[in-house]
């Protein structure tokens, strides 16, 4: 079976997140793209080998040539178009975050429940062998009992016109970057945290967080810190899990195909390995999505996981004195 993809929008993330892995996957075909600007869609299709350009998102969802859609639209549009696509009978790979807030995420889950389609949030890093290796070590008790953890994702993005700084589009550092830090901690510790406190750097005193650090507590008294920033001097994507016998330090966890390392320290002795640098997290994600579509199996980042992530994000904003991102009204 070939899964025929349509793309909503011509977002900059799409060549890495879908185009390249699709061209490398014999079970995927890129058949259509639609954007608000048709000329932009035409340029995108010509550049990336997409067969058709359709006039609107609705036209793409109505196309019998499309089996699945990839949604890389602004955060504020993820929920609505996920529901529209699923109700049109299309499988959905939607960029993170799943929705603008937890309430909207629950609304999406309720709306698509029971539909015969796969809906998966695109936390691509989750599918890479680097993360599987860290999970394996923790499951084996390699560092003893976990006592603390931290994860950080920083980039340098000074352009305040970027959509990540836009309140109306559900922007903010935590929505765009911190969601990875939070999701990794939840993944590795296999439980849900309580947000103890959080501090944010606001943009011009408003509701957008340029940076945010959240202090979490996981079951068993495990303390953790999840942080992110849109405006640091250099990119950083690092995590450390500390146990009673040692630690696991991970570099490059968000984009492991761009270079990664895992350092295991036990009883004072350290070993470092680079895990599957030739495997792209986007390719692994697409393969997992296609397998779920073709075989009907479960997805790793399922609806319950997506809701739980948004619940933590909302709690981080409240703890920092900010509002959870506001959902754009939509009805179907």
mmCIF file of N, CA, C and O in Angstrom, residues 207-253:
data_model
loop_
_atom_site.group_PDB
_atom_site.id
_atom_site.type_symbol
_atom_site.label_atom_id
_atom_site.label_comp_id
_atom_site.label_asym_id
_atom_site.label_seq_id
_atom_site.Cartn_x
_atom_site.Cartn_y
_atom_site.Cartn_z
ATOM 1 N N UNK A 207 2.061 38.619 26.962
ATOM 2 C CA UNK A 207 1.768 37.227 27.302
ATOM 3 C C UNK A 207 2.665 36.217 26.585
ATOM 4 O O UNK A 207 2.576 35.016 26.847
ATOM 5 N N UNK A 208 3.527 36.694 25.702
ATOM 6 C CA UNK A 208 4.429 35.782 25.002
ATOM 7 C C UNK A 208 5.702 35.581 25.820
ATOM 8 O O UNK A 208 6.342 36.540 26.264
ATOM 9 N N UNK A 209 6.061 34.332 26.019
ATOM 10 C CA UNK A 209 7.294 33.985 26.729
ATOM 11 C C UNK A 209 8.437 33.838 25.729
ATOM 12 O O UNK A 209 8.418 32.972 24.871
ATOM 13 N N UNK A 210 9.418 34.692 25.900
ATOM 14 C CA UNK A 210 10.655 34.556 25.124
ATOM 15 C C UNK A 210 11.463 33.384 25.658
ATOM 16 O O UNK A 210 12.174 32.700 24.921
ATOM 17 N N UNK A 211 11.349 33.150 26.958
ATOM 18 C CA UNK A 211 12.005 32.024 27.619
ATOM 19 C C UNK A 211 11.179 31.643 28.837
ATOM 20 O O UNK A 211 10.494 32.491 29.419
ATOM 21 N N UNK A 212 11.233 30.377 29.208
ATOM 22 C CA UNK A 212 10.511 29.923 30.397
ATOM 23 C C UNK A 212 11.227 28.725 30.990
ATOM 24 O O UNK A 212 11.679 27.835 30.263
ATOM 25 N N UNK A 213 11.325 28.745 32.314
ATOM 26 C CA UNK A 213 11.893 27.622 33.058
ATOM 27 C C UNK A 213 10.847 27.122 34.038
ATOM 28 O O UNK A 213 10.307 27.908 34.827
ATOM 29 N N UNK A 214 10.543 25.839 33.973
ATOM 30 C CA UNK A 214 9.532 25.243 34.851
ATOM 31 C C UNK A 214 10.183 24.214 35.771
ATOM 32 O O UNK A 214 10.997 23.393 35.337
ATOM 33 N N UNK A 215 9.804 24.275 37.037
ATOM 34 C CA UNK A 215 10.278 23.318 38.036
ATOM 35 C C UNK A 215 9.156 22.312 38.282
ATOM 36 O O UNK A 215 8.035 22.691 38.653
ATOM 37 N N UNK A 216 9.467 21.044 38.061
ATOM 38 C CA UNK A 216 8.463 19.990 38.094
ATOM 39 C C UNK A 216 8.775 18.971 39.180
ATOM 40 O O UNK A 216 9.934 18.810 39.582
ATOM 41 N N UNK A 217 7.738 18.295 39.608
ATOM 42 C CA UNK A 217 7.926 17.161 40.512
ATOM 43 C C UNK A 217 7.178 15.965 39.951
ATOM 44 O O UNK A 217 5.964 16.027 39.721
ATOM 45 N N UNK A 218 7.908 14.876 39.735
ATOM 46 C CA UNK A 218 7.321 13.639 39.250
ATOM 47 C C UNK A 218 7.057 12.695 40.425
ATOM 48 O O UNK A 218 7.607 12.892 41.513
ATOM 49 N N UNK A 219 6.221 11.696 40.234
ATOM 50 C CA UNK A 219 5.951 10.738 41.313
ATOM 51 C C UNK A 219 7.242 10.166 41.894
ATOM 52 O O UNK A 219 8.212 9.938 41.176
ATOM 53 N N UNK A 220 7.209 9.927 43.204
ATOM 54 C CA UNK A 220 8.396 9.435 43.888
ATOM 55 C C UNK A 220 9.329 10.539 44.327
ATOM 56 O O UNK A 220 10.442 10.268 44.773
ATOM 57 N N UNK A 221 8.871 11.790 44.203
ATOM 58 C CA UNK A 221 9.689 12.921 44.630
ATOM 59 C C UNK A 221 10.795 13.296 43.671
ATOM 60 O O UNK A 221 11.718 14.040 44.027
ATOM 61 N N UNK A 222 10.726 12.824 42.420
ATOM 62 C CA UNK A 222 11.745 13.156 41.423
ATOM 63 C C UNK A 222 11.572 14.614 41.004
ATOM 64 O O UNK A 222 10.507 15.012 40.545
ATOM 65 N N UNK A 223 12.610 15.399 41.183
ATOM 66 C CA UNK A 223 12.580 16.806 40.797
ATOM 67 C C UNK A 223 13.142 16.975 39.393
ATOM 68 O O UNK A 223 14.128 16.318 39.029
ATOM 69 N N UNK A 224 12.516 17.854 38.624
ATOM 70 C CA UNK A 224 12.953 18.049 37.239
ATOM 71 C C UNK A 224 12.804 19.508 36.835
ATOM 72 O O UNK A 224 12.013 20.253 37.419
ATOM 73 N N UNK A 225 13.582 19.897 35.840
ATOM 74 C CA UNK A 225 13.519 21.252 35.293
ATOM 75 C C UNK A 225 13.388 21.142 33.777
ATOM 76 O O UNK A 225 14.178 20.455 33.125
ATOM 77 N N UNK A 226 12.375 21.821 33.230
ATOM 78 C CA UNK A 226 12.185 21.896 31.783
ATOM 79 C C UNK A 226 12.295 23.355 31.378
ATOM 80 O O UNK A 226 11.604 24.209 31.933
ATOM 81 N N UNK A 227 13.157 23.661 30.421
ATOM 82 C CA UNK A 227 13.348 25.060 30.042
ATOM 83 C C UNK A 227 13.501 25.200 28.541
ATOM 84 O O UNK A 227 13.809 24.242 27.829
ATOM 85 N N UNK A 228 13.298 26.440 28.092
ATOM 86 C CA UNK A 228 13.460 26.750 26.677
ATOM 87 C C UNK A 228 13.639 28.244 26.516
ATOM 88 O O UNK A 228 13.243 29.030 27.378
ATOM 89 N N UNK A 229 14.224 28.632 25.398
ATOM 90 C CA UNK A 229 14.404 30.047 25.086
ATOM 91 C C UNK A 229 14.484 30.236 23.583
ATOM 92 O O UNK A 229 15.112 29.446 22.879
ATOM 93 N N UNK A 230 13.833 31.291 23.121
ATOM 94 C CA UNK A 230 13.899 31.666 21.701
ATOM 95 C C UNK A 230 15.064 32.592 21.407
ATOM 96 O O UNK A 230 15.334 32.883 20.242
ATOM 97 N N UNK A 231 15.738 33.057 22.439
ATOM 98 C CA UNK A 231 16.731 34.104 22.214
ATOM 99 C C UNK A 231 17.982 33.877 23.051
ATOM 100 O O UNK A 231 18.312 34.653 23.943
ATOM 101 N N UNK A 232 18.688 32.801 22.756
ATOM 102 C CA UNK A 232 19.988 32.547 23.359
ATOM 103 C C UNK A 232 21.065 32.686 22.286
ATOM 104 O O UNK A 232 20.778 32.685 21.087
ATOM 105 N N UNK A 233 22.293 32.800 22.696
ATOM 106 C CA UNK A 233 23.383 33.018 21.744
ATOM 107 C C UNK A 233 23.624 31.809 20.842
ATOM 108 O O UNK A 233 24.072 31.952 19.704
ATOM 109 N N UNK A 234 23.333 30.621 21.371
ATOM 110 C CA UNK A 234 23.591 29.406 20.600
ATOM 111 C C UNK A 234 22.488 28.395 20.855
ATOM 112 O O UNK A 234 21.845 28.410 21.905
ATOM 113 N N UNK A 235 22.274 27.509 19.880
ATOM 114 C CA UNK A 235 21.273 26.460 20.058
ATOM 115 C C UNK A 235 21.775 25.427 21.046
ATOM 116 O O UNK A 235 22.951 25.055 21.052
ATOM 117 N N UNK A 236 20.850 24.954 21.867
ATOM 118 C CA UNK A 236 21.184 23.921 22.853
ATOM 119 C C UNK A 236 19.990 22.989 22.986
ATOM 120 O O UNK A 236 18.857 23.444 23.163
ATOM 121 N N UNK A 237 20.224 21.696 22.891
ATOM 122 C CA UNK A 237 19.174 20.687 23.050
ATOM 123 C C UNK A 237 19.763 19.533 23.855
ATOM 124 O O UNK A 237 20.309 18.592 23.297
ATOM 125 N N UNK A 238 19.656 19.666 25.173
ATOM 126 C CA UNK A 238 20.368 18.773 26.086
ATOM 127 C C UNK A 238 19.450 18.271 27.179
ATOM 128 O O UNK A 238 18.471 18.934 27.542
ATOM 129 N N UNK A 239 19.801 17.122 27.734
ATOM 130 C CA UNK A 239 19.050 16.572 28.855
ATOM 131 C C UNK A 239 19.972 15.733 29.727
ATOM 132 O O UNK A 239 20.948 15.142 29.235
ATOM 133 N N UNK A 240 19.671 15.690 31.025
ATOM 134 C CA UNK A 240 20.407 14.849 31.965
ATOM 135 C C UNK A 240 19.402 14.214 32.920
ATOM 136 O O UNK A 240 18.538 14.901 33.468
ATOM 137 N N UNK A 241 19.530 12.907 33.092
ATOM 138 C CA UNK A 241 18.752 12.194 34.106
ATOM 139 C C UNK A 241 19.749 11.644 35.116
ATOM 140 O O UNK A 241 20.694 10.936 34.742
ATOM 141 N N UNK A 242 19.554 11.982 36.386
ATOM 142 C CA UNK A 242 20.496 11.591 37.445
ATOM 143 C C UNK A 242 19.845 10.575 38.374
ATOM 144 O O UNK A 242 18.687 10.744 38.795
ATOM 145 N N UNK A 243 20.605 9.528 38.675
ATOM 146 C CA UNK A 243 20.110 8.491 39.567
ATOM 147 C C UNK A 243 21.047 8.275 40.743
ATOM 148 O O UNK A 243 22.054 8.988 40.897
ATOM 149 N N UNK A 244 20.736 7.298 41.547
ATOM 150 C CA UNK A 244 21.522 7.021 42.755
ATOM 151 C C UNK A 244 22.888 6.427 42.433
ATOM 152 O O UNK A 244 23.790 6.443 43.288
ATOM 153 N N UNK A 245 23.080 5.917 41.213
ATOM 154 C CA UNK A 245 24.375 5.331 40.842
ATOM 155 C C UNK A 245 25.098 6.106 39.750
ATOM 156 O O UNK A 245 26.270 5.825 39.479
ATOM 157 N N UNK A 246 24.409 7.045 39.114
ATOM 158 C CA UNK A 246 25.068 7.754 38.027
ATOM 159 C C UNK A 246 24.102 8.617 37.247
ATOM 160 O O UNK A 246 23.099 9.090 37.785
ATOM 161 N N UNK A 247 24.376 8.794 35.955
ATOM 162 C CA UNK A 247 23.551 9.690 35.146
ATOM 163 C C UNK A 247 23.581 9.289 33.674
ATOM 164 O O UNK A 247 24.486 8.593 33.219
ATOM 165 N N UNK A 248 22.576 9.778 32.951
ATOM 166 C CA UNK A 248 22.523 9.674 31.499
ATOM 167 C C UNK A 248 22.430 11.090 30.963
ATOM 168 O O UNK A 248 21.467 11.814 31.275
ATOM 169 N N UNK A 249 23.425 11.509 30.191
ATOM 170 C CA UNK A 249 23.443 12.850 29.602
ATOM 171 C C UNK A 249 23.252 12.721 28.100
ATOM 172 O O UNK A 249 23.953 11.948 27.435
ATOM 173 N N UNK A 250 22.304 13.471 27.567
ATOM 174 C CA UNK A 250 21.965 13.392 26.143
ATOM 175 C C UNK A 250 22.180 14.757 25.498
ATOM 176 O O UNK A 250 21.684 15.771 25.990
ATOM 177 N N UNK A 251 22.896 14.774 24.398
ATOM 178 C CA UNK A 251 23.063 15.982 23.594
ATOM 179 C C UNK A 251 22.412 15.745 22.237
ATOM 180 O O UNK A 251 22.526 14.667 21.660
ATOM 181 N N UNK A 252 21.731 16.800 21.730
ATOM 182 C CA UNK A 252 21.114 16.713 20.417
ATOM 183 C C UNK A 252 19.834 15.902 20.389
ATOM 184 O O UNK A 252 19.516 15.272 19.376
ATOM 185 N N UNK A 253 19.060 15.935 21.478
ATOM 186 C CA UNK A 253 17.897 15.049 21.546
ATOM 187 C C UNK A 253 16.764 15.466 20.604
ATOM 188 O O UNK A 253 15.993 14.613 20.162
#
